[in-house]
């Protein structure tokens, strides 16, 4: 039991190091170079106005590269390291970067849709969408397994629900300036990718099965009694 409760520090894998270093360099540069900070504010952050009115479609991804302050960056980096190292060890580099990209994009699209729905226009930034996608993939991998979250035993699916509940709590209490839409969009994208439901081959097989069932129903509607039809033909 003592070994189970021993705190585990994951390794700093290569892709985690690259991700954290790149995010830190970009944040530090935006703090130290005033023209860059102005450029980021005007052209790199996602909002309804930026995408729809100014045509800055690229902000659906570039918002993820920047952070408001060091605390924001530190939290995202810590969570990415804690839950992403195991995935990075078992995935190829291509899968790691593709997964992060799509989760960031999923978060960006969800942010845009939420701002359209609620008629808001808050510029949003941060790697949280990709980070929450990584958390969702980690939770799926341990969906019914026992994990220790701050020394409390939980399953993967319970851990994911806790993250969602914390997001909602922070928004309702106003304690953190986070985008719950980006978090939830990243989580949803991460789950879709981790479960494999997105794969074109599965979609194609499902489409073929549906078409076969439809054709079979059509044949039966034209010839409700195949045996009778056969007897008539013989006569």
PDB file of C-alpha atoms in Angstrom:
ATOM      1  CA  UNK A   1       0.000   0.000   0.000  1.00  0.00           C
ATOM      2  CA  UNK A   2       2.875   2.324   0.787  1.00  0.00           C
ATOM      3  CA  UNK A   3       4.258   1.824  -2.713  1.00  0.00           C
ATOM      4  CA  UNK A   4       0.891   2.668  -4.256  1.00  0.00           C
ATOM      5  CA  UNK A   5       0.794   6.012  -2.451  1.00  0.00           C
ATOM      6  CA  UNK A   6       4.349   6.944  -3.391  1.00  0.00           C
ATOM      7  CA  UNK A   7       4.291  10.066  -5.522  1.00  0.00           C
ATOM      8  CA  UNK A   8       5.346   9.518  -9.111  1.00  0.00           C
ATOM      9  CA  UNK A   9       7.210  12.161 -11.078  1.00  0.00           C
ATOM     10  CA  UNK A  10       6.987  11.473 -14.812  1.00  0.00           C
ATOM     11  CA  UNK A  11      10.084  11.910 -16.981  1.00  0.00           C
ATOM     12  CA  UNK A  12      10.698  14.979 -19.097  1.00  0.00           C
ATOM     13  CA  UNK A  13      10.362  13.387 -22.509  1.00  0.00           C
ATOM     14  CA  UNK A  14      11.823  14.960 -25.627  1.00  0.00           C
ATOM     15  CA  UNK A  15       8.585  16.314 -27.076  1.00  0.00           C
ATOM     16  CA  UNK A  16       7.475  17.657 -23.695  1.00  0.00           C
ATOM     17  CA  UNK A  17      10.775  19.543 -23.425  1.00  0.00           C
ATOM     18  CA  UNK A  18      10.394  20.958 -26.941  1.00  0.00           C
ATOM     19  CA  UNK A  19       6.803  22.037 -26.254  1.00  0.00           C
ATOM     20  CA  UNK A  20       7.585  23.716 -22.936  1.00  0.00           C
ATOM     21  CA  UNK A  21      10.727  25.407 -24.229  1.00  0.00           C
ATOM     22  CA  UNK A  22       8.950  26.778 -27.291  1.00  0.00           C
ATOM     23  CA  UNK A  23       6.031  28.100 -25.238  1.00  0.00           C
ATOM     24  CA  UNK A  24       8.410  29.707 -22.728  1.00  0.00           C
ATOM     25  CA  UNK A  25      10.509  31.391 -25.435  1.00  0.00           C
ATOM     26  CA  UNK A  26       7.398  32.796 -27.118  1.00  0.00           C
ATOM     27  CA  UNK A  27       5.994  34.083 -23.827  1.00  0.00           C
ATOM     28  CA  UNK A  28       9.312  35.617 -22.760  1.00  0.00           C
ATOM     29  CA  UNK A  29       9.761  37.287 -26.141  1.00  0.00           C
ATOM     30  CA  UNK A  30       6.248  38.753 -25.982  1.00  0.00           C
ATOM     31  CA  UNK A  31       7.040  40.198 -22.542  1.00  0.00           C
ATOM     32  CA  UNK A  32      10.418  41.660 -23.479  1.00  0.00           C
ATOM     33  CA  UNK A  33       9.653  42.950 -26.984  1.00  0.00           C
ATOM     34  CA  UNK A  34       6.866  45.520 -26.991  1.00  0.00           C
ATOM     35  CA  UNK A  35       6.190  45.462 -30.776  1.00  0.00           C
ATOM     36  CA  UNK A  36       5.830  41.685 -30.613  1.00  0.00           C
ATOM     37  CA  UNK A  37       3.338  41.976 -27.757  1.00  0.00           C
ATOM     38  CA  UNK A  38       1.301  44.429 -29.812  1.00  0.00           C
ATOM     39  CA  UNK A  39       1.477  42.125 -32.841  1.00  0.00           C
ATOM     40  CA  UNK A  40       0.246  39.190 -30.750  1.00  0.00           C
ATOM     41  CA  UNK A  41      -2.653  41.221 -29.361  1.00  0.00           C
ATOM     42  CA  UNK A  42      -3.783  42.327 -32.811  1.00  0.00           C
ATOM     43  CA  UNK A  43      -3.091  39.281 -34.976  1.00  0.00           C
ATOM     44  CA  UNK A  44      -2.516  36.106 -32.929  1.00  0.00           C
ATOM     45  CA  UNK A  45      -5.403  35.857 -30.444  1.00  0.00           C
ATOM     46  CA  UNK A  46      -8.730  34.260 -31.236  1.00  0.00           C
ATOM     47  CA  UNK A  47     -12.027  36.107 -30.939  1.00  0.00           C
ATOM     48  CA  UNK A  48     -15.280  36.301 -32.853  1.00  0.00           C
ATOM     49  CA  UNK A  49     -14.330  39.642 -34.354  1.00  0.00           C
ATOM     50  CA  UNK A  50     -10.833  38.503 -35.342  1.00  0.00           C
ATOM     51  CA  UNK A  51     -12.093  35.429 -37.226  1.00  0.00           C
ATOM     52  CA  UNK A  52     -15.381  36.597 -38.691  1.00  0.00           C
ATOM     53  CA  UNK A  53     -14.866  40.337 -39.186  1.00  0.00           C
ATOM     54  CA  UNK A  54     -11.130  40.507 -39.869  1.00  0.00           C
ATOM     55  CA  UNK A  55     -10.681  37.110 -41.506  1.00  0.00           C
ATOM     56  CA  UNK A  56      -7.919  35.998 -39.132  1.00  0.00           C
ATOM     57  CA  UNK A  57      -8.701  32.310 -39.499  1.00  0.00           C
ATOM     58  CA  UNK A  58      -5.167  31.362 -38.431  1.00  0.00           C
ATOM     59  CA  UNK A  59      -5.974  32.493 -34.882  1.00  0.00           C
ATOM     60  CA  UNK A  60      -7.923  29.231 -34.465  1.00  0.00           C
ATOM     61  CA  UNK A  61      -4.443  27.767 -33.907  1.00  0.00           C
ATOM     62  CA  UNK A  62      -2.066  30.625 -33.091  1.00  0.00           C
ATOM     63  CA  UNK A  63      -3.964  31.571 -29.920  1.00  0.00           C
ATOM     64  CA  UNK A  64      -2.494  28.434 -28.331  1.00  0.00           C
ATOM     65  CA  UNK A  65       1.103  29.623 -28.679  1.00  0.00           C
ATOM     66  CA  UNK A  66       0.824  32.564 -26.274  1.00  0.00           C
ATOM     67  CA  UNK A  67       0.104  33.034 -22.573  1.00  0.00           C
ATOM     68  CA  UNK A  68      -1.138  35.927 -20.484  1.00  0.00           C
ATOM     69  CA  UNK A  69       1.517  35.592 -17.779  1.00  0.00           C
ATOM     70  CA  UNK A  70       4.052  33.175 -16.338  1.00  0.00           C
ATOM     71  CA  UNK A  71       1.526  31.624 -13.933  1.00  0.00           C
ATOM     72  CA  UNK A  72      -0.728  30.782 -16.857  1.00  0.00           C
ATOM     73  CA  UNK A  73       2.193  29.194 -18.699  1.00  0.00           C
ATOM     74  CA  UNK A  74       3.428  27.373 -15.583  1.00  0.00           C
ATOM     75  CA  UNK A  75       0.051  25.735 -14.919  1.00  0.00           C
ATOM     76  CA  UNK A  76      -0.370  24.582 -18.520  1.00  0.00           C
ATOM     77  CA  UNK A  77       3.200  23.295 -18.610  1.00  0.00           C
ATOM     78  CA  UNK A  78       2.841  21.408 -15.335  1.00  0.00           C
ATOM     79  CA  UNK A  79      -0.378  19.663 -16.362  1.00  0.00           C
ATOM     80  CA  UNK A  80       1.042  18.842 -19.797  1.00  0.00           C
ATOM     81  CA  UNK A  81       4.112  17.272 -18.197  1.00  0.00           C
ATOM     82  CA  UNK A  82       2.205  15.306 -15.542  1.00  0.00           C
ATOM     83  CA  UNK A  83      -0.298  13.738 -17.945  1.00  0.00           C
ATOM     84  CA  UNK A  84       1.480  13.953 -21.278  1.00  0.00           C
ATOM     85  CA  UNK A  85       4.791  12.231 -20.506  1.00  0.00           C
ATOM     86  CA  UNK A  86       3.272   8.731 -20.454  1.00  0.00           C
ATOM     87  CA  UNK A  87       1.517   9.357 -23.759  1.00  0.00           C
ATOM     88  CA  UNK A  88       4.642  10.809 -25.346  1.00  0.00           C
ATOM     89  CA  UNK A  89       6.628   7.732 -24.326  1.00  0.00           C
ATOM     90  CA  UNK A  90       4.208   5.380 -26.074  1.00  0.00           C
ATOM     91  CA  UNK A  91       3.341   7.540 -29.095  1.00  0.00           C
ATOM     92  CA  UNK A  92       5.452   8.472 -32.090  1.00  0.00           C
ATOM     93  CA  UNK A  93       6.536  12.096 -32.417  1.00  0.00           C
ATOM     94  CA  UNK A  94       4.209  12.483 -35.380  1.00  0.00           C
ATOM     95  CA  UNK A  95       1.229  11.310 -33.365  1.00  0.00           C
ATOM     96  CA  UNK A  96       2.159  13.577 -30.444  1.00  0.00           C
ATOM     97  CA  UNK A  97       2.334  16.737 -32.555  1.00  0.00           C
ATOM     98  CA  UNK A  98      -0.710  15.846 -34.644  1.00  0.00           C
ATOM     99  CA  UNK A  99      -2.717  15.183 -31.487  1.00  0.00           C
ATOM    100  CA  UNK A 100      -1.679  18.492 -29.904  1.00  0.00           C
ATOM    101  CA  UNK A 101      -2.447  20.395 -33.093  1.00  0.00           C
ATOM    102  CA  UNK A 102      -5.946  18.972 -33.462  1.00  0.00           C
ATOM    103  CA  UNK A 103      -6.775  19.476 -29.779  1.00  0.00           C
ATOM    104  CA  UNK A 104      -5.654  23.106 -29.981  1.00  0.00           C
ATOM    105  CA  UNK A 105      -7.753  23.509 -33.128  1.00  0.00           C
ATOM    106  CA  UNK A 106     -10.739  21.853 -31.451  1.00  0.00           C
ATOM    107  CA  UNK A 107     -10.409  24.266 -28.555  1.00  0.00           C
ATOM    108  CA  UNK A 108     -10.162  27.212 -30.944  1.00  0.00           C
ATOM    109  CA  UNK A 109     -13.248  26.201 -32.910  1.00  0.00           C
ATOM    110  CA  UNK A 110     -15.224  25.736 -29.692  1.00  0.00           C
ATOM    111  CA  UNK A 111     -14.140  29.160 -28.425  1.00  0.00           C
ATOM    112  CA  UNK A 112     -15.325  30.730 -31.674  1.00  0.00           C
ATOM    113  CA  UNK A 113     -18.664  28.897 -31.578  1.00  0.00           C
ATOM    114  CA  UNK A 114     -19.247  29.884 -27.943  1.00  0.00           C
ATOM    115  CA  UNK A 115     -18.555  33.545 -28.717  1.00  0.00           C
ATOM    116  CA  UNK A 116     -20.953  33.420 -31.659  1.00  0.00           C
ATOM    117  CA  UNK A 117     -23.602  31.733 -29.519  1.00  0.00           C
ATOM    118  CA  UNK A 118     -23.317  34.134 -26.588  1.00  0.00           C
ATOM    119  CA  UNK A 119     -22.441  37.234 -28.650  1.00  0.00           C
ATOM    120  CA  UNK A 120     -19.164  37.842 -26.822  1.00  0.00           C
ATOM    121  CA  UNK A 121     -15.821  38.949 -28.179  1.00  0.00           C
ATOM    122  CA  UNK A 122     -13.055  38.239 -25.661  1.00  0.00           C
ATOM    123  CA  UNK A 123      -9.572  37.649 -27.137  1.00  0.00           C
ATOM    124  CA  UNK A 124      -8.427  34.246 -25.874  1.00  0.00           C
ATOM    125  CA  UNK A 125      -4.967  32.727 -25.631  1.00  0.00           C
ATOM    126  CA  UNK A 126      -3.180  29.769 -24.055  1.00  0.00           C
ATOM    127  CA  UNK A 127      -2.216  26.148 -24.709  1.00  0.00           C
ATOM    128  CA  UNK A 128      -5.065  24.916 -22.506  1.00  0.00           C
ATOM    129  CA  UNK A 129      -7.072  23.340 -25.324  1.00  0.00           C
ATOM    130  CA  UNK A 130      -4.189  21.050 -26.253  1.00  0.00           C
ATOM    131  CA  UNK A 131      -3.380  20.390 -22.591  1.00  0.00           C
ATOM    132  CA  UNK A 132      -6.946  19.374 -21.773  1.00  0.00           C
ATOM    133  CA  UNK A 133      -6.936  17.110 -24.812  1.00  0.00           C
ATOM    134  CA  UNK A 134      -3.873  15.374 -23.390  1.00  0.00           C
ATOM    135  CA  UNK A 135      -5.635  15.041 -20.028  1.00  0.00           C
ATOM    136  CA  UNK A 136      -8.647  13.478 -21.778  1.00  0.00           C
ATOM    137  CA  UNK A 137      -6.435  10.995 -23.649  1.00  0.00           C
ATOM    138  CA  UNK A 138      -4.685  10.051 -20.409  1.00  0.00           C
ATOM    139  CA  UNK A 139      -8.061   9.596 -18.705  1.00  0.00           C
ATOM    140  CA  UNK A 140      -9.280   7.374 -21.552  1.00  0.00           C
ATOM    141  CA  UNK A 141      -6.174   5.205 -21.309  1.00  0.00           C
ATOM    142  CA  UNK A 142      -6.937   4.647 -17.595  1.00  0.00           C
ATOM    143  CA  UNK A 143     -10.726   4.926 -17.898  1.00  0.00           C
ATOM    144  CA  UNK A 144     -11.619   2.278 -15.310  1.00  0.00           C
ATOM    145  CA  UNK A 145      -8.230   1.992 -13.618  1.00  0.00           C
ATOM    146  CA  UNK A 146      -7.382   3.369 -10.203  1.00  0.00           C
ATOM    147  CA  UNK A 147      -5.272   6.522 -10.267  1.00  0.00           C
ATOM    148  CA  UNK A 148      -4.133   8.831  -7.503  1.00  0.00           C
ATOM    149  CA  UNK A 149      -5.043  12.474  -8.009  1.00  0.00           C
ATOM    150  CA  UNK A 150      -3.416  14.451  -5.186  1.00  0.00           C
ATOM    151  CA  UNK A 151      -3.246  11.150  -3.260  1.00  0.00           C
ATOM    152  CA  UNK A 152      -7.005  10.529  -3.670  1.00  0.00           C
ATOM    153  CA  UNK A 153      -7.914   7.297  -5.528  1.00  0.00           C
ATOM    154  CA  UNK A 154     -10.013   7.951  -8.640  1.00  0.00           C
ATOM    155  CA  UNK A 155     -10.627   6.285 -11.974  1.00  0.00           C
ATOM    156  CA  UNK A 156      -9.690   7.948 -15.234  1.00  0.00           C
ATOM    157  CA  UNK A 157     -13.273   8.914 -16.025  1.00  0.00           C
ATOM    158  CA  UNK A 158     -13.753  10.386 -12.541  1.00  0.00           C
ATOM    159  CA  UNK A 159     -10.560  12.399 -12.928  1.00  0.00           C
ATOM    160  CA  UNK A 160     -11.854  13.863 -16.191  1.00  0.00           C
ATOM    161  CA  UNK A 161     -15.141  14.827 -14.529  1.00  0.00           C
ATOM    162  CA  UNK A 162     -13.168  16.540 -11.753  1.00  0.00           C
ATOM    163  CA  UNK A 163     -11.281  18.645 -14.298  1.00  0.00           C
ATOM    164  CA  UNK A 164     -14.563  19.648 -15.939  1.00  0.00           C
ATOM    165  CA  UNK A 165     -16.107  20.506 -12.561  1.00  0.00           C
ATOM    166  CA  UNK A 166     -13.100  22.647 -11.614  1.00  0.00           C
ATOM    167  CA  UNK A 167     -13.373  24.553 -14.890  1.00  0.00           C
ATOM    168  CA  UNK A 168     -17.029  25.300 -14.233  1.00  0.00           C
ATOM    169  CA  UNK A 169     -16.316  26.266 -10.610  1.00  0.00           C
ATOM    170  CA  UNK A 170     -13.538  28.693 -11.546  1.00  0.00           C
ATOM    171  CA  UNK A 171     -15.749  30.347 -14.155  1.00  0.00           C
ATOM    172  CA  UNK A 172     -18.719  30.682 -11.796  1.00  0.00           C
ATOM    173  CA  UNK A 173     -16.646  32.100  -8.957  1.00  0.00           C
ATOM    174  CA  UNK A 174     -14.555  34.328 -11.194  1.00  0.00           C
ATOM    175  CA  UNK A 175     -11.351  33.102  -9.585  1.00  0.00           C
ATOM    176  CA  UNK A 176      -9.556  32.318 -12.833  1.00  0.00           C
ATOM    177  CA  UNK A 177      -9.632  34.006 -16.226  1.00  0.00           C
ATOM    178  CA  UNK A 178      -9.940  30.775 -18.202  1.00  0.00           C
ATOM    179  CA  UNK A 179     -11.901  29.848 -21.288  1.00  0.00           C
ATOM    180  CA  UNK A 180     -14.082  26.895 -20.414  1.00  0.00           C
ATOM    181  CA  UNK A 181     -15.053  26.601 -24.083  1.00  0.00           C
ATOM    182  CA  UNK A 182     -11.432  26.046 -25.086  1.00  0.00           C
ATOM    183  CA  UNK A 183     -10.933  23.510 -22.317  1.00  0.00           C
ATOM    184  CA  UNK A 184     -14.052  21.532 -23.159  1.00  0.00           C
ATOM    185  CA  UNK A 185     -13.360  21.713 -26.883  1.00  0.00           C
ATOM    186  CA  UNK A 186      -9.858  20.387 -26.340  1.00  0.00           C
ATOM    187  CA  UNK A 187     -11.141  17.616 -24.077  1.00  0.00           C
ATOM    188  CA  UNK A 188     -13.803  16.552 -26.573  1.00  0.00           C
ATOM    189  CA  UNK A 189     -11.283  16.520 -29.415  1.00  0.00           C
ATOM    190  CA  UNK A 190      -8.819  14.548 -27.291  1.00  0.00           C
ATOM    191  CA  UNK A 191     -11.425  11.923 -26.471  1.00  0.00           C
ATOM    192  CA  UNK A 192     -12.482  11.565 -30.108  1.00  0.00           C
ATOM    193  CA  UNK A 193      -8.871  11.104 -31.182  1.00  0.00           C
ATOM    194  CA  UNK A 194      -7.970   8.776 -28.301  1.00  0.00           C
ATOM    195  CA  UNK A 195     -10.975   6.500 -28.815  1.00  0.00           C
ATOM    196  CA  UNK A 196     -10.371   6.287 -32.563  1.00  0.00           C
ATOM    197  CA  UNK A 197     -13.937   7.309 -33.427  1.00  0.00           C
ATOM    198  CA  UNK A 198     -12.589   9.850 -35.915  1.00  0.00           C
ATOM    199  CA  UNK A 199     -10.860   7.296 -38.130  1.00  0.00           C
ATOM    200  CA  UNK A 200     -12.031   7.457 -41.754  1.00  0.00           C
ATOM    201  CA  UNK A 201     -11.910   3.645 -42.049  1.00  0.00           C
ATOM    202  CA  UNK A 202     -14.471   3.273 -39.261  1.00  0.00           C
ATOM    203  CA  UNK A 203     -16.684   5.950 -40.769  1.00  0.00           C
ATOM    204  CA  UNK A 204     -16.428   4.241 -44.155  1.00  0.00           C
ATOM    205  CA  UNK A 205     -17.341   0.820 -42.697  1.00  0.00           C
ATOM    206  CA  UNK A 206     -20.314   2.322 -40.884  1.00  0.00           C
ATOM    207  CA  UNK A 207     -21.455   3.997 -44.114  1.00  0.00           C
ATOM    208  CA  UNK A 208     -21.130   0.738 -46.069  1.00  0.00           C
ATOM    209  CA  UNK A 209     -23.115  -1.200 -43.425  1.00  0.00           C
ATOM    210  CA  UNK A 210     -25.822   1.433 -43.462  1.00  0.00           C
ATOM    211  CA  UNK A 211     -26.038   1.331 -47.261  1.00  0.00           C
ATOM    212  CA  UNK A 212     -26.217  -2.473 -47.235  1.00  0.00           C
ATOM    213  CA  UNK A 213     -29.067  -2.425 -44.705  1.00  0.00           C
ATOM    214  CA  UNK A 214     -30.904   0.159 -46.797  1.00  0.00           C
ATOM    215  CA  UNK A 215     -30.495  -1.904 -49.978  1.00  0.00           C
ATOM    216  CA  UNK A 216     -31.700  -5.016 -48.151  1.00  0.00           C
ATOM    217  CA  UNK A 217     -34.820  -3.210 -46.931  1.00  0.00           C
ATOM    218  CA  UNK A 218     -35.447  -1.958 -50.460  1.00  0.00           C
ATOM    219  CA  UNK A 219     -35.226  -5.500 -51.876  1.00  0.00           C
ATOM    220  CA  UNK A 220     -37.575  -6.847 -49.218  1.00  0.00           C
ATOM    221  CA  UNK A 221     -40.100  -4.097 -49.906  1.00  0.00           C
ATOM    222  CA  UNK A 222     -40.097  -5.021 -53.592  1.00  0.00           C
ATOM    223  CA  UNK A 223     -40.321  -8.760 -52.956  1.00  0.00           C
ATOM    224  CA  UNK A 224     -41.845  -9.394 -49.505  1.00  0.00           C
ATOM    225  CA  UNK A 225     -42.011 -13.191 -50.013  1.00  0.00           C
ATOM    226  CA  UNK A 226     -38.934 -14.464 -51.873  1.00  0.00           C
ATOM    227  CA  UNK A 227     -40.043 -18.127 -51.532  1.00  0.00           C
ATOM    228  CA  UNK A 228     -43.381 -17.408 -53.158  1.00  0.00           C
ATOM    229  CA  UNK A 229     -41.634 -15.597 -55.958  1.00  0.00           C
ATOM    230  CA  UNK A 230     -39.386 -18.630 -56.503  1.00  0.00           C
ATOM    231  CA  UNK A 231     -42.382 -21.013 -56.700  1.00  0.00           C
ATOM    232  CA  UNK A 232     -44.121 -18.760 -59.218  1.00  0.00           C
ATOM    233  CA  UNK A 233     -41.060 -18.731 -61.338  1.00  0.00           C
ATOM    234  CA  UNK A 234     -40.867 -22.528 -61.304  1.00  0.00           C
ATOM    235  CA  UNK A 235     -44.499 -22.868 -62.351  1.00  0.00           C
TER     236      UNK A 235
END
